[in-house]
Structure formats: structure tokens, C-alpha cells
Amino acid sequence: MTEGKADPATESTAETDPYRWLEEVEGDRQLDWARARSKEAETELAAAEDFAELERGIREVLDSDARIPIPSQVGDHIYNFWRDADNERGLWRRTTPDGYRLDNPPWETVLDLDALGSAEGQPWVWHGAQLLRPDYRLALVDLSRGGSDADVTREFDVQTLEWVSDGFERPESKGGLGWVDRDAVFVSTDFGPGSMTDSGYPRLVKLWRRGTPLADASQVYAGEASDVVVAGQHDDSPGFERDFVLREIAFYRGELYVRAADGALTKVDAPDSAEKSVHRRWLTLLLRDPWTVAETPYPAGALLVVEFDGFLHGERRLALAFEPSEHSSLEAFAWTKHHLVLTILEDVKTRLEVLTPSGDGWRRTQLTSEAAIASLDVRAVDSDETDTVWLTAHDFLQPPTLSVADVSGDQPAATAPERVKAMPALFDGRSHVAEQHFAKSDDGTRVPYFLIRPRDLALDGTAPTLLRGYGGFEVSEMPAYDPVTGKGWVEPGGVYAVANIRGGGEYGPRWHQAALRENRHRAYEDFAAVARDLCDRGVTSPAHLGCMGGSNGGLLVGNMLTRWPRLFGAIVVAVPLLDMRRYSRLLAGASWMAEYGDPDTDDWEFIRTFSPYHLFDAEVDYPPTLIWTTTRDDRVHPGHARKMAALMSAAGKDVRYFENTEGGHGAGSTNAQVAHLYALTFAFLRKYLGDPAGQSATP
């Protein structure tokens, strides 16, 4: 073995798991255990001399009125959901487009979640709303108890600002409602035994008419128990109204059906692995696998565009909107009324292109040139009515700006975007610089990572450094302004690094697929390579290097803990997957088998090599560890975190555990909860890696 790697042959088995009892989420014994462990961690970490100041600083940036209110234009209003010190649970509010541009917009409160929660005695968390065209008076509002994925839906009148008497109301479940018209909705929810998939999501979609019981809703489509989820969707674009059924067979395989007025379904005949979407007259196909059509080959990662109605009738004259290269991938795309805007990554740096249909194909123009170490998010202001987009610029050290751009001209780049909002700095990053570097993984692959460091950093290996990563589900780790990490780690002088490892989407499907299933080890080798590169450059050393990851990133750092423990001085494992023998049987775990494999088959032979709960070896010295989760996480089961903490604690390892009672698959449901948990996290990192302001680490 090398670098303290555990031997999978020493794994414990599911049958002899002494901590299986901790999987009962809300049992009295289990909650007593979680409260006791949380109190121990809190007592230790909150005892730091500057803890109150640290927590207060993080809470201030979360509550700051200077944050940019994210706009969503619906009809004649801009809607926004907002939380601050005075509105802990948040306000759903609106203003006019002209009012939004003011420094202090005249917001009108539509729904006050604090008042609602107080009146109903429930810790409601906002999950969004869908307003009904054309007058946008009626809304379907989704609310979660404590932040769980399971939620309720209620009908709300935004003119009277009241719940609709005898309106549509869906009981608590994973699923949702979606408008078809004023008197009908598509509903996917828990209809009783047999109605949910093995992954815990709806297997059935039904049409529910106003004034009838939910039990009388008529079935539209039934998926298989092995599917991930099915749902119905109505496209209300004027002149292009259509009904769809979406069947997600596995995480990267799905079917799209068009539903006729008589209920007949027609499948969109494209590869199951292609991501399919329809906008007005156009069908877009984002390929995850190569596809040859009429003897023309298209690579994985390509974006194809074709007229939707023609495609349904057999037309296959596809336009190649984007073709990947060794260094480029398509991160996202957005439609306006007449144009298609592409967000392209070149070695994880953003540029934008605008495509316009014309008589001789698609005209291509540049909206921006290649950015520096920053990223741009693009959203249509109203994709059915205008050719304007919102542009949000992100940077590790510069606060974000929100601009609006009209992409309808022949040369969009010639028209500078108009800045609408700019957020002032919420932490002091003036002493730092952001850089991009590349590490070499075990198989020779160049792995990019971002480094945010003090400008005058002495390369003597003593800098307290936090390395983060994710490496899964084709999710890209992009430059972003993170005021919590900025306030808690960067501003005091810490070094911060973000790894773009395989399993992510930074180089498209090939980058993701390179670390699937039996190749999962590559993601972990990439991350370890970045850690070693930071040390080789003299930025830090193992005693001062910490890592942190959540969800799939929690599995990542769980593997750092059990396979490369001597590379790190402290590890934070958040809302993690850790017991990969049981993961597919816990909550939504079955939906991720395309990513990790099926542990109830021969796949276990490779899955066990990256299951931290089974790689743990009581004879190995592990770095100080903080594991945290939430009781209300109904996506990644809190049993993963609980059992790992119990296993390590029983072996006398340096581990502490914290569990928030709320938060869903996150750090908390309120800014106060989030600030407290991240203050504990940064207090832990400072204690064991060294204070970024210059104090030494605990031996």
C-alpha cells in the first residue's frame, strides 16, 4: 500500500455493520446520538477565541442588503426571492422592470414565509413558484418543511395575495404540479403503493382537473419502478403550445414524448443519452455519446439543432451548433426569441457565442471574447418575447455584476452589455490573486485547478490551504464569488484552491465519462495530484493542507481520508455519500447507479475500492476530520455521515460530527444556521491547518 491507502480486503460487510441502526433518520435514540455528538463538536470548535467574530462576519455577508437580487421577469413584473436579517425564511417579492433598475427598488411583498411559518407552525423553505400565462395571476407555490426535497404545492393568487380557496393543493411528497391551463395541471407525486420509483421519485404522471379529487386524476403515463422519475410539462409559448412527458430512465438516459390532444404520445426519436429540449420551432440535442445520422458522424459533446415538427416527421437535416475540441466544451446554452446563446469553456474559461438562423444556415457571432479567470451566466429575460439576456459575471475575488444585453444585432459584440447591478465587495480580497495551474494525474492527464493566494505568498510550504472539489455528474467547478469562503478563509490570508477533476463537466462528456463506475478512481487520483502539486510548488504542505467537499464531493474527500490520509492535515466531509454498499438502498441513491454502479451485482468488486466506510482501517492514522449533515436531507441519507463518524469515533480517531436539524441537502435553511455551521467549519480548519492570519496549527 502507498500513502496510507486501506486494503479493500479489510472492509467490513453490510451483514456485520454495527451502526446500521443510525440509518433510522428520526428515531429518538438516533436523534439523541446526533444531538450529543453535535454538542461535543460545537463545544470544541465554538471555544475558539475569535469564533463569535467569525460567525458574525459570515452572517453579515449572507444577510447583506448589497447582494444582487436575482431577477425573474414574468409579464410586467420582476420577481425575486430574498432572505436577510429581518426576513429569516424569506420574502417572495416583485417590482417593475423600471423599478428594478433603481438603487433601491420599490419591492412589493407577495408572500412572507416567516409570517406563514409562524401562523402554521412549520419551518417553511421556499422551493419556487410557477405563474400561469397569460395574465400571470395564479401561481403554483412549492414549499418544503425544513429544506427537504419533498415538498407541498399550493395555489396562490398574486392579485389578492391569498391562497386560492379550494385551489390545487398537493400533499407533501417528492414530485410537483405544472400548469396546463387555468383548470388543469400535470401532477407527479406519491399516489400510494407502487406509484414511486426505486429512487423515491414519482413513477406516474396524471392530469388533474380543477374541482376534482386528486385521486380522480387521469393517468397520462406510467414509467417503470427502475426509472428515476417521470413528469409532465406544458409549453405555453404563444403559437407553439405543446404538452410533453419526460421519462428519466437513468441519470444519463431519458425519453421525451409529445402528447397530442387525444392523449396519444409520440416519442422524439433521438438517442436516449442525448439531452433533448424544445424552444418554439426548434429542437436541440446535446449529445453525450457519438451519433451518426445520414452517414454524418457527430461527436459526444456536440449540440445539434433541427426544426422540431420536421424532426417528428423524419427530417434529419441537423445543424451543428457546437462541436467540442480537446480544450473546449459546451457549458450551457440559452434561447432568446430568435437566437441561441452558447456558453463555451476553453480550458475552464468562458466565452459566449450567438447563433442566428438564416436562409443558408446559422450565422455565428461573438458576444464576448475569452474571459480571464471568471465565468458568465446567461439567462433570457423573456425567451418568448425578446432577444435580451441577463449576463451575470462571476470572479473569485471581484464581486458579481449583472448586465443586460441585446443579442439581436448582426454584431452583438459591438453592443456593450448595459450594467444594471453591481455588488460591492463583501470580503477584502485585495491582497490576493487568482491563477490557473495544471497538475499531472497518475495516468498523465493534465488536470486544471484554480489557485487563489496572497499576492506576496512565500513559497515555503507553510500557508494554510483549503482545497475543494466535486468531480461527478458532469458538473463543472467554475470561478465564483463566494463571500462565505471569502470572509471565513480568504480575507484572513488563507490560500484557496478549486480542482477541476475528471467526473465533472469542464471538458464535456468525455471528462465526465472518464471517471464513471469502474474508472471512479481517476477522479480521486486527479484530486490527489492537485494536492501534491500544491505541495510541490511550495504553496503548502500536508500539515497545512485541508480539503472539503459535499455530497458527491463528500465521497471524494472521504476517499482522500481513507486512501491518501498523509496528504492532508484536516478534512471536512459534508452531506456525504460514504457507505457505497448501501447507498442505492437509501433515499435517492438508486438514481445514481449510472454514476457509481450497482453494489448488489458484481459491480461491488470495483465499488468497494472507493467506499470510504469499507476502506476505513482502525490501524491507520487519519487526519483530524469534521463530518456534517442535516436531519432533513432526504437526498443523501444522513446515515452515511452518522455511521462514518461512529465508526471512526469507536476506533479512537480524531473525528467530530455535527448535524443540523434543518437544511435539506445543504448547510441550513436560514442564514443563521448556515453562518453557524460554516463558522464551525472554518474554526476547525484554522485549528488544525493554522490560522490564515499567521498563527500556527495545533500539533
XYZ file of C-alpha atoms in Angstrom:
699
model
C 0.000 0.000 0.000
C 1.094 3.611 -0.611
C 0.300 6.859 1.211
C -1.716 5.015 3.863
C -4.223 3.508 1.421
C -6.514 0.952 3.018
C -6.877 -2.511 1.534
C -10.443 -3.251 0.340
C -9.964 -6.805 1.551
C -10.202 -5.496 5.132
C -13.663 -3.996 4.534
C -16.467 -4.558 6.981
C -19.571 -6.139 5.471
C -23.155 -4.949 5.416
C -24.176 -8.012 7.417
C -21.818 -7.127 10.291
C -22.375 -3.367 10.200
C -22.745 -2.386 13.876
C -24.004 1.106 13.003
C -26.895 0.221 10.705
C -29.240 1.420 13.468
C -28.172 5.007 12.749
C -29.979 4.850 9.399
C -33.334 5.401 11.139
C -33.469 9.137 10.485
C -35.814 10.440 13.179
C -35.804 7.752 15.849
C -35.367 9.049 19.412
C -32.206 7.032 20.014
C -30.685 8.192 16.733
C -31.530 11.856 17.277
C -30.175 11.694 20.831
C -26.914 10.319 19.409
C -26.757 13.079 16.779
C -27.518 15.834 19.310
C -24.864 14.570 21.705
C -22.166 14.366 19.016
C -23.158 17.779 17.646
C -22.924 19.325 21.096
C -19.422 17.906 21.543
C -18.251 19.363 18.229
C -19.895 22.703 18.964
C -18.331 22.917 22.403
C -14.876 22.255 20.985
C -14.978 24.482 17.914
C -17.017 27.392 19.245
C -14.467 27.766 22.038
C -12.061 29.419 19.593
C -11.175 32.921 20.715
C -12.483 34.604 17.560
C -15.438 32.292 16.914
C -18.140 34.874 17.643
C -16.451 37.364 15.315
C -16.078 34.714 12.616
C -19.743 33.727 12.823
C -20.873 37.348 12.871
C -18.818 38.151 9.761
C -20.268 35.230 7.812
C -23.801 36.105 8.921
C -23.300 39.705 7.781
C -22.326 38.722 4.231
C -25.257 36.312 3.998
C -27.702 38.957 5.234
C -26.194 41.844 3.293
C -28.673 44.113 1.506
C -25.926 44.785 -1.052
C -26.319 41.361 -2.675
C -27.764 41.414 -6.188
C -31.436 40.347 -6.153
C -31.661 37.679 -8.869
C -34.362 38.811 -11.325
C -37.039 36.684 -12.942
C -39.208 38.632 -15.364
C -42.782 37.351 -15.618
C -45.154 39.525 -17.600
C -44.978 43.101 -16.343
C -43.077 42.294 -13.145
C -39.643 41.285 -11.929
C -39.968 38.630 -9.215
C -37.285 37.764 -6.669
C -36.934 35.629 -3.535
C -34.961 37.323 -0.767
C -33.617 36.489 2.698
C -31.894 38.867 5.088
C -31.553 39.609 8.808
C -35.158 40.786 9.076
C -36.591 38.017 6.899
C -35.038 34.777 8.076
C -37.235 32.466 5.986
C -37.551 34.970 3.180
C -39.863 37.098 1.053
C -41.275 36.385 -2.366
C -41.489 39.871 -3.792
C -41.861 41.814 -7.037
C -41.292 45.160 -8.677
C -41.488 46.615 -12.180
C -38.637 46.343 -14.703
C -38.013 50.095 -14.376
C -38.182 49.870 -10.606
C -35.670 47.019 -10.565
C -33.051 49.248 -12.161
C -33.191 51.710 -9.269
C -30.611 51.540 -6.494
C -33.446 50.858 -4.045
C -36.250 49.123 -5.962
C -39.811 49.588 -4.645
C -40.424 45.939 -3.764
C -43.930 44.662 -3.070
C -44.160 41.598 -0.816
C -46.146 38.818 -2.437
C -45.611 36.116 0.207
C -43.845 36.345 3.583
C -42.526 32.917 4.574
C -41.682 33.981 8.120
C -45.262 35.093 8.703
C -46.603 31.959 7.015
C -44.375 29.673 9.056
C -45.301 31.422 12.274
C -49.030 31.160 11.508
C -48.834 27.484 10.545
C -46.137 26.336 12.942
C -43.945 24.986 10.126
C -40.323 25.817 9.168
C -41.223 26.526 5.537
C -38.420 26.781 2.982
C -39.007 28.304 -0.460
C -38.860 25.907 -3.422
C -40.162 28.192 -6.150
C -43.336 29.202 -7.977
C -44.839 28.867 -11.465
C -47.181 31.592 -12.720
C -49.936 30.931 -15.258
C -49.888 32.688 -18.626
C -51.352 34.972 -19.952
C -52.353 37.186 -17.002
C -49.864 35.649 -14.508
C -52.343 35.961 -11.669
C -52.383 32.375 -10.414
C -49.246 30.695 -9.078
C -48.329 27.182 -8.023
C -46.075 27.665 -4.998
C -43.738 24.913 -3.736
C -42.819 24.853 -0.045
C -40.574 22.432 1.867
C -40.552 21.646 5.569
C -37.013 22.257 6.741
C -35.468 22.226 3.272
C -36.075 18.601 2.284
C -36.561 17.705 -1.382
C -40.081 16.513 -0.556
C -42.430 19.493 -0.643
C -46.037 20.629 -0.950
C -47.645 22.687 -3.710
C -50.415 25.231 -3.163
C -52.259 27.588 -5.474
C -51.791 31.298 -4.754
C -53.445 34.432 -6.177
C -50.808 37.164 -6.646
C -53.503 39.808 -7.141
C -55.372 39.236 -3.877
C -52.186 37.921 -2.185
C -54.135 34.994 -0.772
C -54.200 31.231 -1.138
C -56.898 30.154 -3.581
C -59.867 28.677 -1.734
C -60.343 25.068 -2.885
C -57.422 25.562 -5.276
C -54.913 22.957 -6.369
C -53.002 21.560 -3.406
C -50.516 18.687 -3.483
C -49.642 16.869 -0.229
C -46.013 16.516 0.838
C -44.016 14.294 -1.487
C -41.215 14.397 -3.973
C -42.749 15.498 -7.264
C -44.663 18.565 -8.382
C -47.530 20.273 -10.186
C -47.278 22.097 -13.511
C -49.869 24.285 -15.199
C -51.604 23.013 -18.334
C -54.293 25.712 -18.282
C -56.376 27.543 -15.697
C -58.373 24.446 -14.852
C -55.854 21.628 -15.281
C -52.373 20.670 -14.080
C -49.953 17.832 -14.625
C -49.240 16.132 -11.308
C -46.423 13.786 -10.367
C -46.491 12.749 -6.735
C -46.910 9.855 -4.314
C -50.279 8.324 -5.211
C -49.767 5.381 -2.866
C -48.094 1.962 -3.040
C -46.368 1.294 -6.352
C -46.523 4.902 -7.551
C -42.908 5.804 -6.776
C -39.691 4.610 -8.407
C -36.937 2.721 -6.623
C -35.168 6.096 -6.410
C -38.052 7.595 -4.436
C -39.436 9.856 -7.176
C -42.809 9.731 -8.973
C -43.348 6.893 -11.440
C -46.718 8.231 -12.650
C -47.824 11.489 -14.235
C -51.518 12.365 -14.269
C -53.811 15.137 -15.492
C -55.725 16.723 -12.624
C -58.723 18.941 -13.301
C -59.921 21.724 -11.042
C -62.674 20.832 -8.626
C -61.994 17.091 -8.675
C -60.218 14.984 -6.030
C -56.541 14.234 -6.604
C -57.458 10.540 -6.518
C -59.584 11.052 -9.651
C -56.748 12.499 -11.755
C -56.433 10.632 -15.069
C -53.235 8.779 -15.880
C -51.089 10.241 -18.650
C -48.034 7.969 -18.426
C -46.583 5.268 -16.192
C -42.865 4.631 -16.027
C -41.041 1.624 -14.631
C -40.088 1.159 -10.991
C -36.450 1.102 -12.121
C -36.748 4.553 -13.750
C -35.520 7.636 -11.937
C -38.616 9.843 -12.430
C -41.386 10.790 -14.864
C -43.121 14.152 -15.219
C -45.477 16.089 -17.439
C -44.786 19.533 -18.839
C -46.847 22.093 -20.741
C -45.031 24.506 -23.063
C -47.059 27.732 -23.044
C -45.025 29.609 -25.689
C -47.612 31.565 -27.768
C -48.110 29.825 -31.100
C -46.092 26.800 -30.002
C -48.219 25.339 -27.199
C -47.402 21.679 -26.640
C -47.623 19.031 -23.922
C -44.695 16.763 -23.113
C -43.962 13.735 -20.978
C -40.407 13.316 -19.705
C -39.164 9.886 -18.665
C -35.755 9.770 -16.990
C -34.699 6.142 -17.284
C -31.322 6.640 -15.608
C -29.252 9.670 -14.755
C -27.917 9.997 -18.305
C -30.691 8.321 -20.284
C -34.141 9.696 -20.910
C -37.074 9.787 -23.293
C -39.174 12.749 -24.428
C -42.731 12.317 -25.677
C -45.110 14.798 -27.277
C -48.700 14.398 -26.083
C -51.495 15.026 -28.555
C -54.924 16.429 -27.632
C -56.351 12.890 -27.581
C -53.638 11.748 -25.175
C -51.546 9.862 -27.733
C -47.807 10.003 -27.130
C -45.153 10.330 -29.848
C -41.551 9.666 -28.856
C -38.883 12.106 -30.016
C -36.671 9.684 -31.940
C -33.241 10.698 -30.690
C -30.695 8.762 -28.601
C -31.763 8.189 -25.007
C -28.402 9.543 -23.893
C -28.970 12.886 -25.673
C -30.305 15.814 -23.658
C -33.442 16.950 -25.509
C -35.146 20.332 -25.262
C -37.669 22.246 -27.339
C -37.903 26.015 -27.840
C -40.610 27.381 -30.117
C -39.864 25.831 -33.560
C -36.513 24.298 -32.587
C -35.370 21.004 -31.092
C -31.896 20.931 -29.541
C -29.967 17.720 -28.919
C -26.905 17.792 -26.669
C -25.034 14.542 -27.290
C -23.441 12.530 -24.519
C -22.401 9.780 -26.938
C -21.333 9.869 -30.609
C -24.247 9.675 -33.064
C -24.198 9.086 -36.813
C -27.158 10.446 -38.782
C -27.498 10.001 -42.562
C -23.822 8.935 -42.663
C -22.743 12.112 -40.876
C -20.939 11.415 -37.569
C -21.403 13.783 -34.638
C -19.140 13.569 -31.564
C -20.124 13.380 -27.914
C -20.450 16.898 -26.558
C -21.883 18.283 -29.807
C -25.038 20.428 -29.829
C -27.410 19.822 -32.730
C -30.377 21.965 -33.785
C -33.268 20.996 -36.059
C -36.841 22.146 -36.674
C -38.998 20.241 -34.202
C -42.025 19.488 -36.389
C -39.808 18.380 -39.272
C -37.819 16.081 -36.987
C -41.018 14.412 -35.768
C -41.879 13.684 -39.403
C -38.485 12.197 -40.226
C -36.456 15.260 -41.224
C -32.799 14.769 -40.285
C -31.053 17.868 -41.675
C -29.290 18.691 -38.434
C -27.303 21.873 -37.839
C -24.104 21.509 -35.829
C -24.373 24.391 -33.372
C -21.306 23.383 -31.349
C -18.501 20.882 -31.814
C -16.113 20.221 -28.905
C -12.336 20.134 -29.144
C -9.583 18.862 -26.897
C -9.705 22.078 -24.911
C -13.314 23.234 -25.330
C -16.766 22.126 -24.219
C -20.286 23.493 -24.108
C -21.164 24.513 -20.569
C -24.694 25.773 -21.267
C -26.991 27.333 -23.851
C -29.933 29.732 -23.666
C -32.602 30.685 -26.183
C -33.988 34.156 -26.744
C -36.964 34.664 -29.062
C -34.839 34.407 -32.223
C -31.307 33.472 -31.149
C -29.317 30.749 -29.434
C -26.592 31.870 -26.991
C -23.799 29.386 -26.231
C -21.632 29.410 -23.108
C -18.370 27.783 -24.168
C -15.492 26.731 -21.945
C -11.919 26.931 -23.211
C -9.786 25.264 -20.521
C -12.484 26.228 -17.992
C -12.599 29.863 -19.125
C -15.802 31.319 -20.537
C -16.687 32.858 -23.878
C -20.115 33.450 -25.445
C -21.359 32.956 -28.996
C -24.694 33.922 -30.547
C -26.238 31.754 -33.264
C -28.934 33.107 -35.561
C -30.937 31.044 -38.079
C -30.737 32.325 -41.646
C -31.614 31.117 -45.113
C -28.222 29.482 -45.596
C -27.730 28.006 -42.141
C -26.825 29.516 -38.799
C -24.895 32.770 -38.572
C -22.361 32.796 -35.731
C -21.137 35.909 -33.903
C -19.132 36.551 -30.746
C -20.866 38.124 -27.764
C -17.698 38.156 -25.659
C -14.095 37.249 -26.191
C -12.404 34.717 -23.954
C -12.659 35.776 -20.327
C -9.893 35.788 -17.764
C -10.347 33.690 -14.622
C -14.057 34.413 -14.433
C -17.330 32.956 -15.658
C -20.522 34.269 -17.229
C -24.047 33.012 -16.623
C -26.593 33.745 -19.357
C -30.393 33.758 -18.923
C -33.044 35.040 -21.286
C -35.064 37.958 -19.943
C -38.172 36.561 -21.705
C -37.397 33.852 -24.242
C -40.809 34.172 -25.917
C -40.919 37.951 -26.253
C -37.436 39.498 -26.501
C -33.868 38.957 -27.644
C -32.323 40.329 -24.465
C -30.388 38.309 -21.913
C -29.217 38.754 -18.353
C -25.426 38.364 -18.019
C -24.031 37.674 -14.569
C -20.251 37.887 -14.322
C -18.535 35.855 -11.591
C -14.965 36.001 -10.320
C -13.202 34.522 -7.310
C -12.126 37.918 -5.992
C -14.301 40.513 -7.734
C -17.977 40.770 -6.706
C -20.511 39.859 -9.383
C -22.170 42.259 -11.788
C -25.497 41.889 -13.558
C -25.876 43.297 -17.055
C -28.445 43.140 -19.817
C -27.505 42.620 -23.466
C -29.474 42.707 -26.696
C -28.291 39.894 -28.959
C -30.495 40.746 -31.944
C -27.943 42.765 -33.930
C -25.692 41.464 -36.683
C -22.643 42.037 -34.477
C -23.726 41.527 -30.836
C -20.186 42.037 -29.551
C -20.235 45.583 -30.906
C -23.016 46.472 -28.460
C -21.617 46.584 -24.957
C -23.852 44.975 -22.305
C -25.564 47.528 -20.068
C -24.695 47.124 -16.407
C -27.815 47.004 -14.241
C -26.495 45.960 -10.814
C -23.061 45.632 -9.223
C -22.452 44.139 -5.809
C -19.859 45.823 -3.598
C -17.136 43.673 -2.095
C -18.404 41.529 0.787
C -14.911 40.481 1.794
C -11.482 42.016 1.340
C -9.655 40.120 -1.399
C -7.358 42.933 -2.499
C -4.269 41.171 -1.175
C -4.989 38.030 -3.231
C -4.616 36.975 -6.853
C -6.365 34.214 -8.816
C -4.391 31.881 -11.079
C -4.897 28.721 -13.067
C -2.483 25.794 -12.895
C -2.369 22.216 -14.171
C -1.379 19.109 -12.232
C -0.421 15.753 -13.751
C -2.554 12.811 -12.640
C -1.323 9.234 -12.260
C -2.126 8.377 -15.893
C -0.520 11.560 -17.242
C -3.750 13.555 -17.697
C -3.413 17.332 -17.226
C -5.867 18.407 -14.536
C -6.652 22.128 -14.237
C -7.206 23.875 -10.943
C -7.700 27.424 -9.744
C -5.485 28.905 -7.054
C -6.470 31.964 -5.016
C -3.496 33.069 -2.942
C -1.982 36.097 -1.247
C -0.083 38.189 -3.792
C 3.076 38.094 -1.670
C 2.804 34.437 -0.645
C 6.120 32.976 0.472
C 6.512 29.576 -1.177
C 7.817 27.919 1.963
C 5.090 25.298 2.377
C 3.521 26.846 5.462
C 0.390 28.527 4.069
C -2.916 27.214 5.455
C -4.644 25.988 2.277
C -8.161 24.741 1.578
C -8.707 22.548 -1.499
C -12.231 21.896 -2.756
C -13.640 19.684 -5.495
C -16.656 17.737 -6.707
C -15.838 15.534 -9.694
C -19.146 13.985 -10.616
C -22.394 14.134 -12.590
C -20.810 16.281 -15.326
C -20.873 19.323 -13.002
C -18.215 21.954 -13.718
C -16.434 23.774 -10.909
C -16.417 27.346 -12.216
C -14.969 30.609 -10.877
C -17.493 32.093 -8.455
C -17.631 34.860 -5.883
C -18.154 33.000 -2.601
C -18.485 35.557 0.199
C -18.722 32.854 2.883
C -15.359 31.296 1.987
C -14.042 34.773 1.258
C -14.938 36.070 4.688
C -14.053 32.949 6.631
C -10.868 31.894 4.843
C -9.553 34.196 2.088
C -9.821 37.591 3.821
C -7.779 36.453 6.845
C -4.991 35.385 4.461
C -5.766 31.771 3.587
C -4.992 30.031 0.305
C -7.974 28.575 -1.544
C -7.880 26.098 -4.439
C -10.614 24.575 -6.615
C -9.862 21.388 -8.572
C -11.421 20.634 -11.983
C -11.082 16.871 -11.766
C -12.497 14.195 -14.051
C -16.076 13.220 -13.360
C -17.015 16.882 -13.789
C -18.109 18.635 -16.961
C -15.213 21.001 -17.558
C -14.303 19.253 -20.821
C -17.751 17.880 -21.635
C -18.979 14.264 -21.593
C -15.531 12.748 -22.150
C -14.240 14.364 -18.936
C -17.242 13.058 -17.033
C -17.268 9.579 -18.530
C -13.551 9.116 -17.874
C -14.352 8.693 -14.158
C -17.594 6.704 -14.225
C -18.153 3.437 -12.380
C -15.029 1.226 -12.588
C -12.987 4.294 -13.543
C -14.071 6.282 -10.492
C -10.561 6.097 -9.103
C -9.419 8.617 -11.728
C -11.390 11.422 -10.089
C -9.682 10.695 -6.782
C -6.244 10.349 -8.352
C -6.796 13.729 -10.050
C -7.648 15.397 -6.749
C -4.658 13.828 -5.005
C -2.492 15.043 -7.897
C -3.697 18.618 -7.349
C -2.943 18.272 -3.629
C 0.587 17.091 -4.389
C 1.082 19.879 -6.937
C 0.191 22.476 -4.310
C 2.849 20.981 -2.073
C 5.429 20.622 -4.854
C 5.013 24.302 -5.739
C 5.755 25.234 -2.154
C 2.316 26.759 -1.674
C 1.626 24.480 1.280
C 2.487 21.106 2.813
C 0.362 18.223 4.102
C 0.340 19.597 7.653
C -1.252 22.818 6.380
C -3.405 21.433 3.562
C -7.073 20.707 4.123
C -9.785 19.535 1.782
C -13.555 19.903 1.784
C -16.365 18.510 -0.333
C -20.105 17.964 -0.124
C -22.499 15.323 -1.494
C -20.560 13.553 -4.279
C -17.733 15.833 -3.158
C -18.176 14.297 0.297
C -17.479 10.910 -1.262
C -14.432 12.481 -2.915
C -12.918 13.751 0.332
C -13.992 10.559 2.090
C -11.650 8.818 -0.328
C -8.929 11.349 0.436
C -9.370 10.469 4.104
C -9.156 6.707 3.642
C -6.762 6.433 0.675
C -4.439 9.447 0.961
C -4.591 10.404 4.651
C -0.978 11.594 4.768
C -1.633 14.231 2.096
C -3.867 16.313 4.378
C -3.794 17.989 7.754
C -7.588 18.227 8.119
C -10.654 17.084 6.164
C -14.252 18.373 6.099
C -16.835 15.870 4.846
C -20.252 17.461 4.169
C -23.662 15.830 3.435
C -21.663 12.886 2.052
C -22.074 9.514 0.432
C -19.744 7.153 2.299
C -21.315 3.690 2.608
C -21.310 2.640 -1.040
C -22.518 -0.863 -0.164
C -25.846 0.571 0.986
C -26.115 3.833 -0.994
C -28.521 2.518 -3.654
C -30.963 1.417 -0.940
C -31.005 4.750 0.865
C -33.368 7.535 -0.284
C -32.479 8.749 -3.817
C -29.403 6.534 -4.077
C -30.805 4.180 -6.710
C -30.892 7.098 -9.177
C -27.091 7.346 -9.132
C -26.188 3.835 -10.233
C -25.257 5.103 -13.711
C -22.571 7.142 -11.962
C -21.251 4.630 -9.427
C -22.549 1.163 -10.380
C -24.922 -1.283 -8.680
C -23.476 -2.663 -5.426
C -25.948 -5.578 -5.453
C -24.232 -7.022 -8.535
C -20.652 -7.848 -9.458
C -20.138 -4.060 -9.637
C -19.390 -4.275 -5.924
C -15.916 -5.548 -6.819
C -14.968 -2.078 -8.093
C -17.373 -0.028 -5.938
C -15.779 -1.348 -2.754
C -12.483 0.231 -3.855
C -13.999 3.699 -3.393
C -16.374 3.088 -0.460
C -14.824 5.035 2.456
C -16.948 3.261 5.057
C -15.417 -0.030 3.962
C -11.912 1.295 3.316
C -11.598 2.550 6.879
C -8.786 0.799 8.738
C -8.537 1.185 12.509
C -4.757 0.702 12.269
C -4.229 3.759 10.044
C -3.584 7.261 11.390
C -6.117 9.648 9.887
C -6.038 13.448 9.916
C -8.490 15.417 12.094
C -11.919 15.151 10.496
C -15.190 17.096 10.655
C -18.287 15.367 9.262
C -21.571 17.263 8.973
C -25.037 16.700 7.534
C -28.698 17.583 8.200
C -31.571 15.533 9.559
C -33.830 16.807 6.766
C -31.533 15.684 3.945
C -33.823 13.349 2.004
C -31.474 13.141 -0.987
C -28.239 11.783 0.501
C -29.201 9.837 3.604
C -27.759 11.264 6.855
C -26.916 7.694 7.817
C -23.790 7.920 5.647
C -22.338 10.687 7.803
C -23.601 9.288 11.098
C -22.179 5.813 10.545
C -18.769 7.031 9.413
C -18.471 9.304 12.433
C -19.498 6.469 14.754
C -17.036 4.048 13.125
C -14.139 6.490 13.404
C -15.027 7.505 16.933
C -15.197 3.898 18.136
C -11.675 3.382 16.773
C -10.401 6.391 18.716
C -9.855 8.592 15.649
C -9.798 12.388 15.755
C -13.325 12.978 14.405
C -16.152 15.311 15.292
C -19.719 15.289 13.979
C -22.390 17.958 13.548
C -25.977 17.572 12.347
C -28.317 20.468 11.640
C -31.965 19.637 12.231
C -32.905 21.592 9.070
C -31.269 22.348 5.761
C -32.144 19.540 3.380
C -29.162 18.729 1.185
C -27.265 21.811 2.323
C -25.836 23.591 5.335
C -29.085 25.020 6.739
C -32.471 26.556 5.985
C -31.726 30.021 7.324
C -28.751 32.364 7.095
C -28.240 31.965 10.845
C -27.973 28.176 10.542
C -25.630 28.418 7.548
C -23.417 31.019 9.240
C -23.118 28.939 12.400
C -22.187 25.745 10.569
C -19.601 27.443 8.357
C -18.140 29.231 11.354
C -17.669 25.812 12.973
C -16.115 24.562 9.722
C -13.597 27.396 9.401
C -12.809 27.276 13.128
C -11.964 23.590 12.656
C -9.744 24.288 9.639
C -7.953 27.139 11.415
C -7.332 24.980 14.462
C -5.652 22.163 12.557
C -4.133 23.820 9.478
C -3.026 27.070 11.059
C -4.655 30.450 11.339
C -4.521 32.194 7.944
C -3.609 35.369 9.804
C -0.334 33.746 10.837
C -0.881 31.617 13.957
C 0.442 28.070 13.954
C -1.562 24.878 13.687
C -2.301 22.578 16.581
C 0.423 19.896 16.698
